[in-house]
Amino acid sequence: MTVIGLGPMGVALAEAFLAQGHPTTVWNRTPKKGDGLVAKGARRVDTISEAVSASKFVVVCLKDYDAMYAVLDPADEALSGRVLVNHSSGIPEQARNAAIWAAHKGVDYLDGAIMVPPQAVGHPDSVFLYSGPQSLFEAHEKTLLSMGGTRYLGTDPSLAVLYNTALLSLMYSSLQGFLHAAALVGSANVRVTTFAEIAIGWFLPSVVNPYLLMEAPDIDKGNYPGDRGNMVMNMTALDHIFHTSKEQGISSDLPEQLKKLAENAISAGYGDRNFMAVIELLKNPSK
Ligand code: NDP
């Protein structure tokens, strides 16, 4: 294996290969970041061409796609015929362009996204997302599993990056929701640890997650029956969250934004539908 890029994540990937007994070659712009890997048995090389030539299977884990091109361009000749797995982060268009770039270079290219921190790399229950040619993924899945659990998403090379972005969006908005809720109860001197017990220990896994799983098939169908609670009813709840936030002296930005979304949904004719209908406005903001 070759691992290019030895930030915290690249080091973790190289360590995982070494731990699985794979002979591993490493390269980094700043070579000394590979000292610990050399002590564990990695072979450090001086040039990018040597690094690429050393292995059929090359993993790139750099800051972004621009860094990948900057690093790999001098290795032009050596790239042809390699399997390149790119774990540098970016946006979907960059992933699609990278697949085109790789095809021109004669490189078999998989785009990847790592969904865990460096300390979880190498564990089978960690999640690494992949997109690109299915046959390429299947041919190398055993090697990919050395880094962590694999999820193949499809042939469109941008899917791994898109899923990664979607999951990060979910994470940040969930964090904002939790922090707003913690600030609300905090206004009555409730500790975050006390609130987390009920919010994270019970509410999310027992109420929110099952509800979303139950609703997902209907959302796919664009079916939002409002017989067990419609948008107008949800507006009342959002109004209470908005006014309580104000009354308790904490930020009302989040409920205000949610209220606006529900108001727009009502104006767009979804007043008798359930709250999930707001996805229609999210998918098409001009509605
Ligand atoms: P960074 O995102 O900071 O990337 C560091 C690596 O990129 C180093 O090898 C650095 O080289 C190299 N680099 C940056 N700019 C250039 C450049 N212009 N030319 C050459 N090399 C360059 O560190 P991480 O290891 O944490 O992340 C690597 C990738 O993994 C990123 O895309 C990140 O988003 C992703 N990732 C990271 C996670 C984490 O928790 N760390 C989690 C999931 C994904 P040098 O050492 O010489 O500066």
Coordinates of C-alpha atoms and ligand atoms in Angstrom, one line a residue:
M1 CA 0.0 0.0 0.0
T2 CA 1.0 3.6 -0.4
V3 CA -0.5 6.3 1.8
I4 CA 0.0 9.9 0.6
G5 CA -0.6 12.6 3.1
L6 CA 0.3 12.2 6.7
G7 CA -1.9 14.6 8.6
P8 CA -3.7 13.0 11.7
M9 CA -6.0 11.0 9.3
G10 CA -3.3 9.8 6.9
V11 CA -1.2 8.6 9.8
A12 CA -4.1 6.7 11.2
L13 CA -4.8 5.1 7.7
A14 CA -1.1 4.0 7.4
E15 CA -1.1 2.7 10.9
A16 CA -4.2 0.6 10.1
F17 CA -2.5 -0.9 7.0
L18 CA 0.6 -1.7 9.0
A19 CA -1.4 -3.2 11.8
Q20 CA -3.0 -5.6 9.2
G21 CA 0.5 -6.6 8.1
H22 CA 0.4 -4.8 4.7
P23 CA 3.8 -3.5 3.5
T24 CA 3.2 0.3 3.5
T25 CA 5.0 3.1 1.8
V26 CA 4.3 6.6 2.9
W27 CA 5.0 10.1 1.6
N28 CA 4.2 13.6 3.0
R29 CA 5.1 17.1 2.0
T30 CA 6.6 17.5 5.5
P31 CA 8.5 14.2 5.8
K32 CA 9.0 14.2 9.5
K33 CA 5.3 13.6 10.1
G34 CA 6.1 10.0 9.0
D35 CA 8.7 9.4 11.8
G36 CA 6.3 7.4 14.0
L37 CA 5.2 5.3 11.0
V38 CA 8.8 4.5 10.0
A39 CA 9.3 3.3 13.6
K40 CA 6.3 1.0 13.1
G41 CA 7.7 -0.5 9.9
A42 CA 6.6 1.9 7.1
R43 CA 8.9 2.7 4.2
R44 CA 9.2 6.5 3.7
V45 CA 10.2 7.7 0.3
D46 CA 11.6 11.0 -0.8
T47 CA 9.6 11.7 -4.0
I48 CA 6.0 11.4 -5.0
S49 CA 6.9 9.3 -8.0
E50 CA 8.6 6.7 -5.8
A51 CA 5.5 6.7 -3.5
V52 CA 3.1 6.1 -6.4
S53 CA 5.4 3.5 -8.1
A54 CA 5.8 1.5 -4.9
S55 CA 2.2 0.1 -4.8
K56 CA -0.7 -0.8 -7.1
F57 CA -3.0 0.5 -4.4
V58 CA -2.6 4.2 -3.5
V59 CA -4.6 6.0 -0.8
V60 CA -4.5 9.8 -0.9
C61 CA -5.5 11.7 2.3
L62 CA -4.8 15.4 1.9
K63 CA -6.5 18.6 2.9
D64 CA -8.5 18.9 -0.3
Y65 CA -8.6 18.1 -4.0
D66 CA -6.4 21.1 -4.9
A67 CA -3.7 19.6 -2.6
M68 CA -4.2 16.2 -4.3
Y69 CA -3.5 17.7 -7.8
A70 CA -0.5 19.7 -6.5
V71 CA 1.0 16.6 -4.9
L72 CA 0.2 14.0 -7.7
D73 CA 0.9 16.1 -10.8
P74 CA 4.7 15.5 -10.6
A75 CA 4.0 11.8 -10.5
D76 CA 2.2 11.9 -13.8
E77 CA 4.0 9.0 -15.5
A78 CA 3.8 6.7 -12.5
L79 CA 0.1 7.1 -12.0
S80 CA -1.1 5.0 -15.0
G81 CA -2.4 1.6 -14.0
R82 CA -2.7 2.4 -10.2
V83 CA -5.8 2.1 -8.1
L84 CA -6.3 5.5 -6.4
V85 CA -8.6 5.9 -3.4
N86 CA -9.1 9.5 -2.6
H87 CA -10.0 10.4 1.0
S88 CA -9.4 14.1 0.7
S89 CA -12.5 16.1 1.4
G90 CA -14.3 18.4 -1.0
I91 CA -17.5 19.1 -2.9
P92 CA -19.4 16.9 -5.4
E93 CA -18.2 18.8 -8.5
Q94 CA -14.6 18.3 -7.4
A95 CA -15.2 14.5 -7.0
R96 CA -16.7 14.3 -10.5
N97 CA -13.8 16.3 -12.0
A98 CA -11.3 14.1 -10.1
A99 CA -12.9 11.0 -11.7
I100 CA -12.5 12.6 -15.2
W101 CA -8.9 13.6 -14.3
A102 CA -8.2 10.0 -13.2
A103 CA -9.6 8.5 -16.4
H104 CA -7.3 10.7 -18.5
K105 CA -4.4 9.5 -16.5
G106 CA -5.3 5.8 -16.8
V107 CA -6.0 5.6 -13.1
D108 CA -8.7 3.4 -11.5
Y109 CA -10.4 5.9 -9.2
L110 CA -12.6 5.5 -6.1
D111 CA -13.8 8.6 -4.3
G112 CA -14.1 8.1 -0.5
A113 CA -15.3 9.9 2.6
I114 CA -14.2 9.1 6.1
M115 CA -17.0 9.4 8.7
V116 CA -15.0 8.7 11.8
P117 CA -12.1 10.5 13.7
P118 CA -8.5 9.1 13.3
Q119 CA -8.8 7.1 16.6
A120 CA -11.6 5.0 15.1
V121 CA -9.8 4.1 11.9
G122 CA -9.1 0.4 11.6
H123 CA -12.2 -0.7 13.6
P124 CA -14.7 -2.7 11.6
D125 CA -17.7 -0.7 12.9
S126 CA -16.2 2.6 11.6
V127 CA -17.8 4.0 8.4
F128 CA -15.9 4.7 5.2
L129 CA -18.1 5.8 2.2
Y130 CA -17.1 4.9 -1.3
S131 CA -18.4 5.8 -4.8
G132 CA -17.2 5.0 -8.3
P133 CA -17.1 1.9 -10.4
Q134 CA -18.7 -1.0 -8.5
S135 CA -16.4 -3.6 -10.0
L136 CA -13.4 -1.6 -8.7
F137 CA -14.9 -1.3 -5.3
E138 CA -15.6 -5.1 -5.1
A139 CA -12.2 -6.0 -6.4
H140 CA -10.5 -4.1 -3.6
E141 CA -13.0 -4.2 -0.8
K142 CA -10.8 -6.6 1.3
T143 CA -8.0 -4.0 1.2
L144 CA -10.4 -1.1 1.9
L145 CA -11.7 -3.0 5.0
S146 CA -8.2 -2.6 6.5
M147 CA -9.1 1.0 7.0
G148 CA -12.5 0.4 8.4
G149 CA -16.1 -0.6 7.6
T150 CA -17.1 0.1 4.0
R151 CA -20.4 1.4 2.5
Y152 CA -20.6 1.5 -1.3
L153 CA -23.0 4.1 -2.5
G154 CA -23.1 3.9 -6.3
T155 CA -21.2 4.5 -9.5
D156 CA -21.6 8.3 -9.5
P157 CA -18.2 9.4 -8.1
S158 CA -19.7 12.4 -6.2
L159 CA -22.0 10.3 -4.0
A160 CA -19.4 9.7 -1.2
V161 CA -18.8 13.5 -0.9
L162 CA -22.5 14.3 -1.2
Y163 CA -23.4 11.8 1.6
N164 CA -20.6 13.1 3.7
T165 CA -21.9 16.6 3.3
A166 CA -25.4 15.6 4.0
L167 CA -24.4 13.7 7.2
L168 CA -22.3 16.7 8.3
S169 CA -25.3 19.0 7.7
L170 CA -27.4 16.6 9.8
M171 CA -24.7 16.6 12.5
Y172 CA -24.4 20.4 12.7
S173 CA -28.1 21.0 12.7
S174 CA -28.6 18.3 15.4
L175 CA -25.9 20.0 17.5
Q176 CA -27.6 23.3 17.1
G177 CA -30.9 21.8 18.1
F178 CA -29.4 20.1 21.1
L179 CA -27.5 23.3 22.2
H180 CA -30.6 25.4 21.8
A181 CA -32.6 23.0 23.9
A182 CA -29.8 22.8 26.5
A183 CA -29.8 26.7 26.6
L184 CA -33.6 26.6 27.1
V185 CA -33.5 24.4 30.2
G186 CA -30.2 26.0 31.2
S187 CA -32.2 29.2 31.7
A188 CA -33.7 27.4 34.7
N189 CA -30.3 26.3 35.9
V190 CA -30.6 22.7 34.6
R191 CA -27.1 21.3 33.9
V192 CA -26.4 20.0 30.3
T193 CA -25.4 16.6 31.7
T194 CA -28.8 16.3 33.4
F195 CA -30.7 17.3 30.3
A196 CA -28.6 15.0 28.1
E197 CA -29.8 12.0 30.0
I198 CA -33.4 12.6 28.9
A199 CA -32.7 14.3 25.5
I200 CA -30.0 11.9 24.2
G201 CA -30.6 8.9 26.5
W202 CA -34.4 8.7 25.7
F203 CA -36.0 11.4 23.4
L204 CA -33.8 11.0 20.3
P205 CA -33.5 7.2 20.2
S206 CA -37.0 6.4 21.4
V207 CA -39.1 9.2 19.9
V208 CA -37.3 11.2 17.1
N209 CA -35.3 8.4 15.4
P210 CA -38.2 5.9 15.1
Y211 CA -40.5 8.7 13.9
L212 CA -38.1 9.6 11.1
L213 CA -37.6 6.0 10.1
M214 CA -41.4 5.5 10.0
E215 CA -42.0 8.7 8.0
A216 CA -39.1 8.1 5.4
P217 CA -41.2 5.9 3.0
D218 CA -44.0 8.5 2.9
I219 CA -41.5 11.4 2.4
D220 CA -40.1 9.4 -0.6
K221 CA -43.6 9.2 -2.0
G222 CA -44.3 12.9 -1.3
N223 CA -47.2 11.8 0.9
Y224 CA -47.7 13.9 4.1
P225 CA -51.0 13.0 5.7
G226 CA -52.0 15.5 8.3
D227 CA -54.6 13.5 10.1
R228 CA -52.4 13.0 13.2
G229 CA -51.1 16.5 13.3
N230 CA -50.9 19.1 10.5
M231 CA -48.6 22.1 9.7
V232 CA -51.0 24.5 11.5
M233 CA -50.7 22.5 14.7
N234 CA -46.9 22.4 14.3
M235 CA -46.9 26.2 13.9
T236 CA -48.5 26.5 17.4
A237 CA -45.7 24.3 18.9
L238 CA -43.0 26.4 17.0
D239 CA -44.7 29.6 18.3
H240 CA -44.4 28.3 21.8
I241 CA -40.7 27.5 21.3
F242 CA -40.1 30.9 19.9
H243 CA -41.9 32.8 22.7
T244 CA -40.4 30.6 25.5
S245 CA -36.9 31.3 24.1
K246 CA -37.6 35.0 24.2
E247 CA -39.1 34.9 27.7
Q248 CA -36.2 32.9 29.0
G249 CA -33.8 35.4 27.5
I250 CA -32.0 33.0 25.1
S251 CA -31.6 33.2 21.4
S252 CA -34.8 32.8 19.4
D253 CA -33.0 32.5 16.0
L254 CA -33.5 28.8 15.5
P255 CA -37.3 28.7 16.3
E256 CA -37.8 31.8 14.3
Q257 CA -36.2 30.1 11.3
L258 CA -38.3 27.0 11.8
K259 CA -41.5 29.1 12.2
K260 CA -40.7 30.9 8.9
L261 CA -40.3 27.5 7.2
A262 CA -43.7 26.3 8.5
E263 CA -45.3 29.7 7.6
N264 CA -44.0 29.4 4.0
A265 CA -45.2 25.8 3.9
I266 CA -48.7 27.0 4.9
S267 CA -48.6 29.7 2.3
A268 CA -47.6 27.2 -0.3
G269 CA -50.7 25.2 0.5
Y270 CA -49.4 22.5 2.9
G271 CA -51.4 23.7 6.0
D272 CA -53.3 20.5 6.3
R273 CA -50.2 18.3 5.7
N274 CA -47.8 17.1 8.4
F275 CA -44.5 18.8 9.2
M276 CA -42.5 16.6 6.8
A277 CA -44.0 18.5 3.9
V278 CA -41.5 21.3 4.5
I279 CA -39.0 19.1 2.5
E280 CA -40.9 20.3 -0.6
L281 CA -39.8 23.9 0.2
L282 CA -36.3 22.7 1.0
K283 CA -36.0 20.9 -2.3
N284 CA -37.5 23.8 -4.2
P285 CA -37.0 27.1 -2.3
S286 CA -38.7 29.2 -4.9
K287 CA -42.1 27.4 -4.2
Ligands
NDP1 P1 -5.6 18.0 7.1 O1 -6.9 18.2 6.5 O2 -5.0 19.2 7.8 O3 -4.6 17.6 5.9 C1 -3.2 17.5 6.2 C2 -2.5 16.9 5.0 O4 -2.7 17.7 3.8 C3 -1.0 16.9 5.3 O5 -0.5 15.7 4.7 C4 -0.6 18.2 4.6 O6 0.8 18.2 4.4 C5 -1.4 18.0 3.4 N1 -1.5 19.3 2.6 C6 -2.2 20.4 2.8 N2 -2.1 21.3 1.9 C7 -1.1 20.8 1.0 C8 -0.6 21.3 -0.2 N3 -0.9 22.4 -0.7 N4 0.4 20.5 -0.8 C9 0.7 19.3 -0.3 N5 0.2 18.8 0.8 C10 -0.8 19.5 1.5 O7 -5.4 16.8 8.1 P2 -6.2 15.4 8.3 O8 -5.2 14.3 8.2 O9 -6.9 15.5 9.6 O10 -7.3 15.3 7.1 C11 -7.0 14.7 5.9 C12 -8.3 14.6 5.1 O11 -9.1 13.7 5.9 C13 -9.0 15.9 5.0 O12 -9.6 16.1 3.7 C14 -10.1 15.8 6.1 O13 -11.3 16.6 5.8 C15 -10.4 14.3 6.1 N6 -10.9 13.8 7.4 C16 -10.3 14.1 8.5 C17 -10.9 13.8 9.7 C18 -10.2 14.1 11.1 O14 -10.9 13.9 12.1 N7 -9.0 14.5 11.1 C19 -12.2 13.0 9.8 C20 -12.7 12.7 8.5 C21 -12.1 13.1 7.3 P3 1.8 18.8 5.4 O15 1.9 17.8 6.6 O16 3.1 18.9 4.7 O17 1.2 20.1 5.9

